[in-house]
PDB file of C-alpha atoms in Angstrom:
ATOM      1  CA  MET R   1     208.898 288.079  75.660  1.00  0.00           C
ATOM      2  CA  GLN R   2     206.324 285.191  76.199  1.00  0.00           C
ATOM      3  CA  ILE R   3     202.954 286.395  77.863  1.00  0.00           C
ATOM      4  CA  LYS R   4     201.998 283.956  80.642  1.00  0.00           C
ATOM      5  CA  GLN R   5     198.564 282.721  80.218  1.00  0.00           C
ATOM      6  CA  PRO R   6     196.323 283.085  83.203  1.00  0.00           C
ATOM      7  CA  LYS R   7     196.386 279.447  85.234  1.00  0.00           C
ATOM      8  CA  GLU R   8     193.182 277.376  84.934  1.00  0.00           C
ATOM      9  CA  PRO R   9     192.092 277.145  88.532  1.00  0.00           C
ATOM     10  CA  ASP R  10     192.455 273.275  89.880  1.00  0.00           C
ATOM     11  CA  THR R  11     189.095 271.626  89.989  1.00  0.00           C
ATOM     12  CA  ARG R  12     187.268 268.530  91.246  1.00  0.00           C
ATOM     13  CA  ARG R  13     184.223 266.432  89.773  1.00  0.00           C
ATOM     14  CA  LEU R  14     181.726 266.536  92.975  1.00  0.00           C
ATOM     15  CA  PHE R  15     178.405 265.414  93.461  1.00  0.00           C
ATOM     16  CA  PHE R  16     176.300 264.963  96.417  1.00  0.00           C
ATOM     17  CA  ALA R  17     174.998 261.364  97.250  1.00  0.00           C
ATOM     18  CA  LEU R  18     173.522 259.005  99.552  1.00  0.00           C
ATOM     19  CA  TRP R  19     176.131 256.138 100.606  1.00  0.00           C
ATOM     20  CA  PRO R  20     174.619 252.847 101.294  1.00  0.00           C
ATOM     21  CA  THR R  21     175.429 250.505 104.286  1.00  0.00           C
ATOM     22  CA  ASN R  22     176.957 247.214 103.633  1.00  0.00           C
ATOM     23  CA  SER R  23     173.635 245.301 104.310  1.00  0.00           C
ATOM     24  CA  VAL R  24     171.994 247.515 101.343  1.00  0.00           C
ATOM     25  CA  ARG R  25     174.708 247.055  99.278  1.00  0.00           C
ATOM     26  CA  ARG R  26     174.332 243.213  99.633  1.00  0.00           C
ATOM     27  CA  ALA R  27     170.514 242.952  99.386  1.00  0.00           C
ATOM     28  CA  LEU R  28     170.855 245.127  96.061  1.00  0.00           C
ATOM     29  CA  ALA R  29     173.503 242.733  94.709  1.00  0.00           C
ATOM     30  CA  GLU R  30     171.289 239.991  95.342  1.00  0.00           C
ATOM     31  CA  ILE R  31     168.560 241.577  93.215  1.00  0.00           C
ATOM     32  CA  ALA R  32     170.880 242.438  90.458  1.00  0.00           C
ATOM     33  CA  ARG R  33     172.198 238.774  90.072  1.00  0.00           C
ATOM     34  CA  GLY R  34     168.500 238.150  89.008  1.00  0.00           C
ATOM     35  CA  ILE R  35     168.474 240.503  86.043  1.00  0.00           C
ATOM     36  CA  SER R  36     169.268 239.877  82.510  1.00  0.00           C
ATOM     37  CA  CYS R  37     169.672 242.964  80.521  1.00  0.00           C
ATOM     38  CA  GLY R  38     172.955 242.529  78.598  1.00  0.00           C
ATOM     39  CA  GLY R  39     174.455 245.402  80.643  1.00  0.00           C
ATOM     40  CA  LYS R  40     177.653 245.706  82.716  1.00  0.00           C
ATOM     41  CA  PRO R  41     176.994 245.260  86.165  1.00  0.00           C
ATOM     42  CA  VAL R  42     178.002 248.041  88.777  1.00  0.00           C
ATOM     43  CA  PRO R  43     180.579 246.866  91.397  1.00  0.00           C
ATOM     44  CA  VAL R  44     178.726 246.374  94.676  1.00  0.00           C
ATOM     45  CA  GLY R  45     180.887 248.813  96.549  1.00  0.00           C
ATOM     46  CA  ASN R  46     180.135 251.419  94.061  1.00  0.00           C
ATOM     47  CA  PHE R  47     176.129 251.540  94.519  1.00  0.00           C
ATOM     48  CA  HIS R  48     174.855 255.186  95.559  1.00  0.00           C
ATOM     49  CA  VAL R  49     172.103 257.654  95.254  1.00  0.00           C
ATOM     50  CA  THR R  50     173.267 260.687  93.496  1.00  0.00           C
ATOM     51  CA  LEU R  51     171.485 263.565  95.106  1.00  0.00           C
ATOM     52  CA  VAL R  52     172.643 266.267  93.057  1.00  0.00           C
ATOM     53  CA  PHE R  53     175.513 266.379  90.505  1.00  0.00           C
ATOM     54  CA  LEU R  54     177.936 269.265  90.691  1.00  0.00           C
ATOM     55  CA  GLY R  55     180.424 268.781  87.988  1.00  0.00           C
ATOM     56  CA  PRO R  56     183.826 270.666  88.012  1.00  0.00           C
ATOM     57  CA  VAL R  57     184.207 272.886  91.102  1.00  0.00           C
ATOM     58  CA  ASP R  58     187.274 274.995  91.893  1.00  0.00           C
ATOM     59  CA  THR R  59     188.569 275.252  95.664  1.00  0.00           C
ATOM     60  CA  MET R  60     186.634 278.466  96.205  1.00  0.00           C
ATOM     61  CA  ARG R  61     183.125 276.914  95.257  1.00  0.00           C
ATOM     62  CA  GLN R  62     183.799 274.035  97.064  1.00  0.00           C
ATOM     63  CA  ASP R  63     183.919 275.936 100.080  1.00  0.00           C
ATOM     64  CA  CYS R  64     180.663 277.514  99.447  1.00  0.00           C
ATOM     65  CA  VAL R  65     179.469 273.990  98.555  1.00  0.00           C
ATOM     66  CA  GLU R  66     180.387 272.794 102.050  1.00  0.00           C
ATOM     67  CA  ARG R  67     178.940 275.500 103.841  1.00  0.00           C
ATOM     68  CA  ILE R  68     175.421 275.231 102.114  1.00  0.00           C
ATOM     69  CA  ALA R  69     175.764 271.404 103.199  1.00  0.00           C
ATOM     70  CA  THR R  70     176.574 272.356 106.869  1.00  0.00           C
ATOM     71  CA  GLU R  71     173.510 274.999 106.781  1.00  0.00           C
ATOM     72  CA  ILE R  72     171.089 272.216 105.649  1.00  0.00           C
ATOM     73  CA  SER R  73     172.069 269.617 107.933  1.00  0.00           C
ATOM     74  CA  ASP R  74     168.686 270.319 109.970  1.00  0.00           C
ATOM     75  CA  VAL R  75     166.889 267.751 107.750  1.00  0.00           C
ATOM     76  CA  GLY R  76     166.123 264.850 110.072  1.00  0.00           C
ATOM     77  CA  PRO R  77     167.041 261.395 109.214  1.00  0.00           C
ATOM     78  CA  PHE R  78     164.483 259.333 107.061  1.00  0.00           C
ATOM     79  CA  HIS R  79     164.032 255.990 105.175  1.00  0.00           C
ATOM     80  CA  LEU R  80     164.224 254.670 101.844  1.00  0.00           C
ATOM     81  CA  ARG R  81     162.421 251.360 100.584  1.00  0.00           C
ATOM     82  CA  LEU R  82     163.976 250.482  97.319  1.00  0.00           C
ATOM     83  CA  ASP R  83     161.318 248.453  95.760  1.00  0.00           C
ATOM     84  CA  ARG R  84     161.345 248.341  91.977  1.00  0.00           C
ATOM     85  CA  LEU R  85     163.323 248.099  88.851  1.00  0.00           C
ATOM     86  CA  GLY R  86     163.384 250.717  86.161  1.00  0.00           C
ATOM     87  CA  SER R  87     165.479 252.023  83.228  1.00  0.00           C
ATOM     88  CA  PHE R  88     167.034 255.170  81.724  1.00  0.00           C
ATOM     89  CA  ALA R  89     167.098 253.704  77.874  1.00  0.00           C
ATOM     90  CA  ARG R  90     169.134 256.633  76.340  1.00  0.00           C
ATOM     91  CA  ALA R  91     171.691 256.106  78.848  1.00  0.00           C
ATOM     92  CA  GLY R  92     171.692 252.419  78.970  1.00  0.00           C
ATOM     93  CA  ILE R  93     171.087 252.197  82.663  1.00  0.00           C
ATOM     94  CA  VAL R  94     169.096 249.814  84.676  1.00  0.00           C
ATOM     95  CA  TRP R  95     168.458 250.876  88.180  1.00  0.00           C
ATOM     96  CA  SER R  96     166.482 250.064  91.529  1.00  0.00           C
ATOM     97  CA  GLY R  97     164.426 252.956  92.848  1.00  0.00           C
ATOM     98  CA  THR R  98     161.372 253.802  95.093  1.00  0.00           C
ATOM     99  CA  THR R  99     157.790 253.479  94.383  1.00  0.00           C
ATOM    100  CA  ASN R 100     157.284 256.148  96.840  1.00  0.00           C
ATOM    101  CA  THR R 101     159.671 258.657  97.143  1.00  0.00           C
ATOM    102  CA  SER R 102     160.381 259.899 100.980  1.00  0.00           C
ATOM    103  CA  PRO R 103     159.476 263.195 101.942  1.00  0.00           C
ATOM    104  CA  GLY R 104     162.760 263.672 103.681  1.00  0.00           C
ATOM    105  CA  LEU R 105     164.502 262.862 100.460  1.00  0.00           C
ATOM    106  CA  ILE R 106     162.540 265.459  98.476  1.00  0.00           C
ATOM    107  CA  SER R 107     163.358 267.958 101.359  1.00  0.00           C
ATOM    108  CA  LEU R 108     166.999 267.162 101.160  1.00  0.00           C
ATOM    109  CA  VAL R 109     167.345 267.579  97.183  1.00  0.00           C
ATOM    110  CA  THR R 110     165.289 270.778  97.301  1.00  0.00           C
ATOM    111  CA  LYS R 111     167.120 272.224 100.000  1.00  0.00           C
ATOM    112  CA  LEU R 112     170.530 271.561  98.410  1.00  0.00           C
ATOM    113  CA  ASN R 113     169.487 272.811  95.132  1.00  0.00           C
ATOM    114  CA  GLN R 114     168.375 276.071  96.582  1.00  0.00           C
ATOM    115  CA  GLY R 115     171.333 276.755  98.661  1.00  0.00           C
ATOM    116  CA  LEU R 116     173.562 275.605  95.795  1.00  0.00           C
ATOM    117  CA  ALA R 117     171.898 278.488  93.471  1.00  0.00           C
ATOM    118  CA  ASP R 118     173.803 280.735  95.893  1.00  0.00           C
ATOM    119  CA  CYS R 119     177.058 279.280  94.863  1.00  0.00           C
ATOM    120  CA  GLY R 120     176.562 279.812  91.222  1.00  0.00           C
ATOM    121  CA  PHE R 121     175.092 276.175  90.278  1.00  0.00           C
ATOM    122  CA  GLN R 122     172.070 275.952  88.054  1.00  0.00           C
ATOM    123  CA  PRO R 123     169.208 273.881  89.617  1.00  0.00           C
ATOM    124  CA  GLU R 124     168.440 270.529  87.863  1.00  0.00           C
ATOM    125  CA  ARG R 125     165.416 270.995  85.794  1.00  0.00           C
ATOM    126  CA  ARG R 126     164.554 267.039  85.263  1.00  0.00           C
ATOM    127  CA  ALA R 127     162.537 265.532  87.876  1.00  0.00           C
ATOM    128  CA  PHE R 128     164.272 263.943  90.724  1.00  0.00           C
ATOM    129  CA  THR R 129     164.319 259.852  90.380  1.00  0.00           C
ATOM    130  CA  THR R 130     165.617 258.230  93.526  1.00  0.00           C
ATOM    131  CA  HIS R 131     167.785 255.310  92.005  1.00  0.00           C
ATOM    132  CA  VAL R 132     170.556 253.132  92.685  1.00  0.00           C
ATOM    133  CA  THR R 133     172.556 252.247  89.190  1.00  0.00           C
ATOM    134  CA  LEU R 134     172.915 248.425  89.038  1.00  0.00           C
ATOM    135  CA  PHE R 135     173.785 248.177  85.405  1.00  0.00           C
ATOM    136  CA  ARG R 136     175.212 250.182  82.509  1.00  0.00           C
ATOM    137  CA  LYS R 137     175.341 249.808  78.821  1.00  0.00           C
ATOM    138  CA  ALA R 138     172.370 247.698  78.976  1.00  0.00           C
ATOM    139  CA  ASP R 139     170.536 246.731  75.818  1.00  0.00           C
ATOM    140  CA  LYS R 140     167.370 245.474  77.372  1.00  0.00           C
ATOM    141  CA  TRP R 141     165.028 247.624  79.270  1.00  0.00           C
ATOM    142  CA  VAL R 142     162.941 246.898  82.418  1.00  0.00           C
ATOM    143  CA  GLU R 143     160.127 249.343  83.627  1.00  0.00           C
ATOM    144  CA  ASN R 144     158.414 249.560  87.010  1.00  0.00           C
ATOM    145  CA  ILE R 145     159.171 245.939  87.929  1.00  0.00           C
ATOM    146  CA  PRO R 146     158.560 244.933  91.647  1.00  0.00           C
ATOM    147  CA  HIS R 147     161.440 243.544  93.408  1.00  0.00           C
ATOM    148  CA  ASP R 148     161.952 242.261  97.013  1.00  0.00           C
ATOM    149  CA  PRO R 149     162.117 245.533  99.432  1.00  0.00           C
ATOM    150  CA  VAL R 150     165.399 246.835 100.507  1.00  0.00           C
ATOM    151  CA  GLU R 151     164.988 248.959 103.383  1.00  0.00           C
ATOM    152  CA  TRP R 152     167.471 251.447 104.146  1.00  0.00           C
ATOM    153  CA  PRO R 153     167.624 254.166 106.853  1.00  0.00           C
ATOM    154  CA  ILE R 154     169.236 257.276 105.717  1.00  0.00           C
ATOM    155  CA  THR R 155     171.342 259.251 108.859  1.00  0.00           C
ATOM    156  CA  ASP R 156     173.574 261.208 106.713  1.00  0.00           C
ATOM    157  CA  PHE R 157     174.583 262.486 103.139  1.00  0.00           C
ATOM    158  CA  CYS R 158     178.161 262.630 101.303  1.00  0.00           C
ATOM    159  CA  LEU R 159     180.007 264.925  99.122  1.00  0.00           C
ATOM    160  CA  VAL R 160     181.975 262.574  96.728  1.00  0.00           C
ATOM    161  CA  GLU R 161     184.661 263.155  94.176  1.00  0.00           C
ATOM    162  CA  SER R 162     184.625 261.367  90.830  1.00  0.00           C
ATOM    163  CA  SER R 163     187.863 260.936  89.083  1.00  0.00           C
ATOM    164  CA  THR R 164     188.544 259.477  85.679  1.00  0.00           C
ATOM    165  CA  LEU R 165     190.963 256.588  85.155  1.00  0.00           C
ATOM    166  CA  PRO R 166     192.083 254.262  82.387  1.00  0.00           C
ATOM    167  CA  THR R 167     190.195 251.620  84.177  1.00  0.00           C
ATOM    168  CA  GLY R 168     187.264 253.524  84.711  1.00  0.00           C
ATOM    169  CA  ALA R 169     186.154 256.301  87.514  1.00  0.00           C
ATOM    170  CA  ARG R 170     186.910 256.327  90.960  1.00  0.00           C
ATOM    171  CA  TYR R 171     184.644 257.957  93.498  1.00  0.00           C
ATOM    172  CA  ARG R 172     186.215 259.095  96.915  1.00  0.00           C
ATOM    173  CA  VAL R 173     183.821 260.222  99.564  1.00  0.00           C
ATOM    174  CA  LEU R 174     185.270 263.484 100.679  1.00  0.00           C
ATOM    175  CA  HIS R 175     183.009 264.814 103.613  1.00  0.00           C
ATOM    176  CA  ARG R 176     179.803 263.363 105.496  1.00  0.00           C
ATOM    177  CA  TRP R 177     177.296 265.082 107.158  1.00  0.00           C
ATOM    178  CA  GLN R 178     175.025 263.677 109.822  1.00  0.00           C
ATOM    179  CA  LEU R 179     171.417 264.294 109.370  1.00  0.00           C
ATOM    180  CA  GLY R 180     169.685 266.218 112.270  1.00  0.00           C
ATOM    181  CA  ASN R 181     172.736 268.223 113.175  1.00  0.00           C
ATOM    182  CA  SER R 182     175.416 270.367 111.457  1.00  0.00           C
ATOM    183  CA  GLN R 183     178.133 268.535 112.672  1.00  0.00           C
ATOM    184  CA  ARG R 184     180.359 267.186 109.479  1.00  0.00           C
ATOM    185  CA  LYS R 185     182.221 264.134 109.734  1.00  0.00           C
ATOM    186  CA  LYS R 186     185.405 264.008 107.437  1.00  0.00           C
ATOM    187  CA  VAL R 187     186.355 260.863 106.011  1.00  0.00           C
ATOM    188  CA  GLY R 188     188.696 259.622 103.369  1.00  0.00           C
ATOM    189  CA  SER R 189     187.674 256.044 102.019  1.00  0.00           C
ATOM    190  CA  THR R 190     188.088 255.553  98.227  1.00  0.00           C
ATOM    191  CA  HIS R 191     185.683 253.527  96.068  1.00  0.00           C
ATOM    192  CA  SER R 192     186.653 252.466  92.645  1.00  0.00           C
ATOM    193  CA  LEU R 193     183.914 252.784  89.972  1.00  0.00           C
ATOM    194  CA  SER R 194     183.700 251.297  86.600  1.00  0.00           C
ATOM    195  CA  SER R 195     182.328 254.553  84.887  1.00  0.00           C
ATOM    196  CA  GLY R 196     179.595 257.187  85.247  1.00  0.00           C
ATOM    197  CA  ASN R 197     178.303 259.589  87.718  1.00  0.00           C
ATOM    198  CA  GLY R 198     174.609 258.536  88.614  1.00  0.00           C
TER     199      GLY R 198
END
């Protein structure tokens, strides 16, 4: 008689993110067109700021994750100004980021990490760097180069699922939380990605 092995729990690869408006995407795309770094450009529809990367998450932990997000939604709206280029050389990434990190963003990321510890997640030890990835697999690096400012009002944050496909990764926004209240918006838009999670 065969002994049935316990079934592995179904998981989703999740992360929290800021999802840009179309006008922010267009402005970043214009900046990316002026960059020569030998890398693969990230499609405009895939631009985002990763707040906290969670990795594989089962249903029970996802419920905990969503509860934490709802509980910290008292963080008010804030503003980002993307105004400089930088690189993560080891990862081959070129990005647009901020000279000065918004206190509202710091508060949101801090509260997410603190709350997620109650769901069994280890807090991120690396310093948080506000960035939107513009290129992957770059072989030329840019360091702290100013660009025309892109103004981005932040009114919500998202829980996003990442799936790996033969053509690359696909991102799907699962839930959206309005900043300044505890009401969660459920959405189902799907965004195709070339690769990666950051």
